[in-house]
Amino acid sequence: MNFYCFSGLGADKSVFQFLEIEGVKFHYVDWIKPLNNESLEDYSRRLIGNLKLRTPYSFIGVSFGGMIALEASKITNPINVFLVSSAQSSLEIPIIFRLLERTKLYKIIPDRLFRTPNRFTHYLFGASRLEEKKILDNIIRNTDVKFLKWAFGAIVNWVPKENKKAIRIHGTKDRIIPLRVQNISLRISGGSHLLIVRNANEVSEFISALL
């Protein structure tokens, strides 16, 4: 089984390194440069057009990557779409983020602040262990701020359709995309937004049981 992996904003394949799923070959999808004012739907269409999908295949997306995986699945035919710490609607994004986008305040924040790890980002992402902090700090330092700012606006204006193939894995302590009344396939007690790192064994076992 081929798994096409869509990482979170600013992240790379390092967030998938702890998954161990027998019989699965991972393919890591690199982001492409977004066009001005491009929608999440249009970006996903361009991105997936660059891939040579090897059947059989499934998609797995973390956070922002899950949203891209959802859109990509509308124009392809994956067996499954696994969403880890992700959302199926912009309405699941906390209101503070939607307010920041509507007021455009994030556009005047100096780029260096987006690439500066601190205790608040550790708290927000639920990174409390040394290994988690190192991974998160590396992601933040290597973030493409222009891409981040585009994605911020694209997410808030995203209006997706229901996808019955979506299999959601989410932590009960996710502070980026908090659990409310979403239909979740696997709820990980105490899991943070970085559960794919700390709870990789649980995620791997759950996915393996479905294959």
Short mmCIF file of C-alpha atoms in Angstrom, two decimals:
data_model
loop_
_atom_site.label_atom_id
_atom_site.label_comp_id
_atom_site.label_asym_id
_atom_site.label_seq_id
_atom_site.Cartn_x
_atom_site.Cartn_y
_atom_site.Cartn_z
CA MET A 1 0.00 0.00 0.00
CA ASN A 2 1.31 3.45 -0.92
CA PHE A 3 0.71 6.31 1.51
CA TYR A 4 1.03 9.87 0.25
CA CYS A 5 1.92 12.07 3.22
CA PHE A 6 0.92 15.73 3.50
CA SER A 7 2.67 17.50 6.36
CA GLY A 8 1.55 20.49 8.39
CA LEU A 9 2.44 24.12 7.75
CA GLY A 10 6.17 24.60 7.68
CA ALA A 11 6.74 20.94 8.47
CA ASP A 12 8.52 18.28 6.48
CA LYS A 13 8.52 14.50 6.50
CA SER A 14 10.10 14.45 9.98
CA VAL A 15 6.63 14.44 11.58
CA PHE A 16 5.96 11.02 10.01
CA GLN A 17 9.23 9.42 11.11
CA PHE A 18 7.75 7.60 14.10
CA LEU A 19 4.95 5.83 12.22
CA GLU A 20 5.48 2.10 11.75
CA ILE A 21 2.85 0.52 9.53
CA GLU A 22 3.71 -2.84 8.01
CA GLY A 23 3.27 -3.15 4.27
CA VAL A 24 3.11 0.62 3.71
CA LYS A 25 5.47 2.65 1.52
CA PHE A 26 5.49 6.33 2.43
CA HIS A 27 5.72 9.03 -0.25
CA TYR A 28 6.31 12.54 1.11
CA VAL A 29 4.59 15.31 -0.81
CA ASP A 30 6.54 18.58 -1.13
CA TRP A 31 4.64 21.87 -1.12
CA ILE A 32 4.64 24.02 -4.23
CA LYS A 33 4.56 27.80 -4.33
CA PRO A 34 0.98 29.14 -4.07
CA LEU A 35 -0.34 31.70 -6.53
CA ASN A 36 -1.60 35.08 -5.35
CA ASN A 37 -5.00 34.74 -3.64
CA GLU A 38 -5.17 31.07 -4.62
CA SER A 39 -7.85 29.05 -2.85
CA LEU A 40 -7.14 25.86 -0.95
CA GLU A 41 -9.13 23.95 -3.56
CA ASP A 42 -7.18 25.34 -6.53
CA TYR A 43 -3.84 24.88 -4.77
CA SER A 44 -4.67 21.24 -3.99
CA ARG A 45 -5.62 20.63 -7.62
CA ARG A 46 -2.29 21.98 -8.86
CA LEU A 47 -0.34 20.07 -6.20
CA ILE A 48 -1.93 16.71 -6.94
CA GLY A 49 -1.38 17.25 -10.66
CA ASN A 50 2.37 17.00 -10.02
CA LEU A 51 2.13 13.57 -8.42
CA LYS A 52 2.45 10.18 -10.05
CA LEU A 53 0.12 8.18 -7.84
CA ARG A 54 0.98 4.52 -7.50
CA THR A 55 -2.00 2.28 -6.83
CA PRO A 56 -3.26 1.15 -4.44
CA TYR A 57 -2.85 4.28 -2.35
CA SER A 58 -4.21 6.27 0.56
CA PHE A 59 -3.63 9.82 1.77
CA ILE A 60 -2.54 10.84 5.25
CA GLY A 61 -2.42 14.51 6.23
CA VAL A 62 -1.38 16.24 9.44
CA SER A 63 -3.03 19.54 10.41
CA PHE A 64 -2.96 21.76 7.28
CA GLY A 65 -1.87 18.71 5.30
CA GLY A 66 -5.10 16.98 6.21
CA MET A 67 -7.10 19.78 4.61
CA ILE A 68 -5.03 19.48 1.44
CA ALA A 69 -5.49 15.69 1.49
CA LEU A 70 -9.26 16.17 1.70
CA GLU A 71 -9.31 18.46 -1.32
CA ALA A 72 -6.93 16.22 -3.25
CA SER A 73 -9.19 13.22 -2.61
CA LYS A 74 -12.04 14.98 -4.44
CA ILE A 75 -10.23 14.69 -7.77
CA THR A 76 -8.44 11.37 -7.20
CA ASN A 77 -9.53 8.02 -5.81
CA PRO A 78 -7.59 7.10 -2.64
CA ILE A 79 -8.72 4.08 -0.67
CA ASN A 80 -8.64 6.06 2.58
CA VAL A 81 -8.00 9.63 3.71
CA PHE A 82 -6.49 9.79 7.18
CA LEU A 83 -6.71 13.17 8.92
CA VAL A 84 -4.40 13.59 11.91
CA SER A 85 -4.92 16.66 14.13
CA SER A 86 -6.75 18.28 11.23
CA ALA A 87 -10.11 19.81 10.33
CA GLN A 88 -12.91 19.20 7.87
CA SER A 89 -14.18 22.78 7.95
CA SER A 90 -12.84 26.27 8.57
CA LEU A 91 -15.49 26.51 11.31
CA GLU A 92 -13.37 24.13 13.38
CA ILE A 93 -10.57 26.70 13.43
CA PRO A 94 -10.65 28.76 16.69
CA ILE A 95 -12.36 32.14 16.31
CA ILE A 96 -9.19 34.02 17.31
CA PHE A 97 -7.49 32.76 14.13
CA ARG A 98 -10.46 33.73 11.99
CA LEU A 99 -10.43 37.22 13.55
CA LEU A 100 -6.72 37.59 12.86
CA GLU A 101 -7.32 36.75 9.21
CA ARG A 102 -10.27 39.09 8.82
CA THR A 103 -8.38 41.99 10.40
CA LYS A 104 -5.20 41.02 8.48
CA LEU A 105 -3.13 41.63 11.61
CA TYR A 106 -0.93 38.64 10.85
CA LYS A 107 0.29 40.41 7.71
CA ILE A 108 2.07 43.13 9.69
CA ILE A 109 3.80 40.74 12.10
CA PRO A 110 7.55 40.65 11.31
CA ASP A 111 8.57 37.44 9.57
CA ARG A 112 11.28 36.70 12.15
CA LEU A 113 8.63 36.31 14.87
CA PHE A 114 7.01 33.48 12.93
CA ARG A 115 10.38 31.72 12.89
CA THR A 116 11.19 32.18 16.57
CA PRO A 117 10.35 29.21 18.82
CA ASN A 118 9.23 30.07 22.34
CA ARG A 119 7.39 28.67 25.33
CA PHE A 120 4.02 29.77 24.01
CA THR A 121 4.42 27.80 20.78
CA HIS A 122 5.50 24.79 22.83
CA TYR A 123 2.33 25.18 24.92
CA LEU A 124 0.09 25.73 21.91
CA PHE A 125 1.34 22.64 20.10
CA GLY A 126 1.54 20.56 23.26
CA ALA A 127 5.30 20.00 23.01
CA SER A 128 6.45 19.20 26.53
CA ARG A 129 9.11 16.57 25.93
CA LEU A 130 12.61 17.46 24.76
CA GLU A 131 12.32 15.47 21.52
CA GLU A 132 8.99 17.13 20.67
CA LYS A 133 10.42 20.58 21.35
CA LYS A 134 13.42 19.90 19.10
CA ILE A 135 11.18 18.75 16.24
CA LEU A 136 8.80 21.70 16.65
CA ASP A 137 11.61 24.24 16.97
CA ASN A 138 13.22 22.95 13.79
CA ILE A 139 9.88 23.18 11.96
CA ILE A 140 9.34 26.77 13.13
CA ARG A 141 12.86 27.91 12.23
CA ASN A 142 12.47 26.55 8.71
CA THR A 143 8.96 27.86 8.10
CA ASP A 144 8.31 29.60 4.78
CA VAL A 145 6.52 32.66 6.18
CA LYS A 146 5.04 33.71 2.83
CA PHE A 147 3.55 30.24 2.45
CA LEU A 148 2.30 30.37 6.04
CA LYS A 149 0.54 33.70 5.55
CA TRP A 150 -1.08 32.52 2.31
CA ALA A 151 -2.27 29.33 3.98
CA PHE A 152 -3.68 31.24 6.93
CA GLY A 153 -6.05 33.16 4.66
CA ALA A 154 -6.84 30.13 2.49
CA ILE A 155 -7.85 28.02 5.49
CA VAL A 156 -10.22 30.62 6.93
CA ASN A 157 -11.95 31.01 3.55
CA TRP A 158 -12.13 27.27 2.94
CA VAL A 159 -15.62 25.81 2.37
CA PRO A 160 -15.16 22.06 1.92
CA LYS A 161 -17.77 19.44 1.16
CA GLU A 162 -18.33 16.40 3.36
CA ASN A 163 -15.97 13.55 2.59
CA LYS A 164 -17.17 10.12 3.72
CA LYS A 165 -13.74 8.59 3.18
CA ALA A 166 -12.19 10.76 5.89
CA ILE A 167 -10.90 8.87 8.91
CA ARG A 168 -10.09 11.30 11.69
CA ILE A 169 -7.50 10.88 14.43
CA HIS A 170 -7.49 13.64 17.01
CA GLY A 171 -6.21 14.41 20.49
CA THR A 172 -8.45 15.56 23.33
CA LYS A 173 -5.89 18.23 24.32
CA ASP A 174 -5.37 19.75 20.87
CA ARG A 175 -5.11 23.54 21.37
CA ILE A 176 -4.72 24.42 17.68
CA ILE A 177 -7.88 22.64 16.49
CA PRO A 178 -9.82 21.90 19.69
CA LEU A 179 -12.26 19.02 19.82
CA ARG A 180 -15.89 20.04 19.99
CA VAL A 181 -18.59 17.91 18.38
CA GLN A 182 -16.57 16.56 15.46
CA ASN A 183 -17.08 12.97 14.38
CA ILE A 184 -13.71 11.44 15.30
CA SER A 185 -12.68 7.87 14.45
CA LEU A 186 -9.90 7.70 17.05
CA ARG A 187 -9.81 10.07 20.02
CA ILE A 188 -6.48 9.96 21.79
CA SER A 189 -6.86 10.93 25.43
CA GLY A 190 -4.43 13.72 26.30
CA GLY A 191 -3.19 13.89 22.72
CA SER A 192 -1.92 17.29 21.57
CA HIS A 193 -1.56 18.80 18.10
CA LEU A 194 1.74 16.89 17.88
CA LEU A 195 0.19 13.53 18.67
CA ILE A 196 1.67 12.04 15.50
CA VAL A 197 5.00 12.30 17.31
CA ARG A 198 4.16 11.35 20.91
CA ASN A 199 1.32 8.94 20.10
CA ALA A 200 2.81 7.47 16.93
CA ASN A 201 2.35 3.91 18.21
CA GLU A 202 -1.38 4.38 18.77
CA VAL A 203 -1.77 6.02 15.36
CA SER A 204 0.21 3.24 13.68
CA GLU A 205 -1.78 0.47 15.38
CA PHE A 206 -5.09 2.10 14.50
CA ILE A 207 -4.23 2.55 10.83
CA SER A 208 -2.70 -0.93 10.59
CA ALA A 209 -5.94 -2.47 11.87
CA LEU A 210 -7.87 -0.78 9.05
CA LEU A 211 -5.64 -1.92 6.21
#
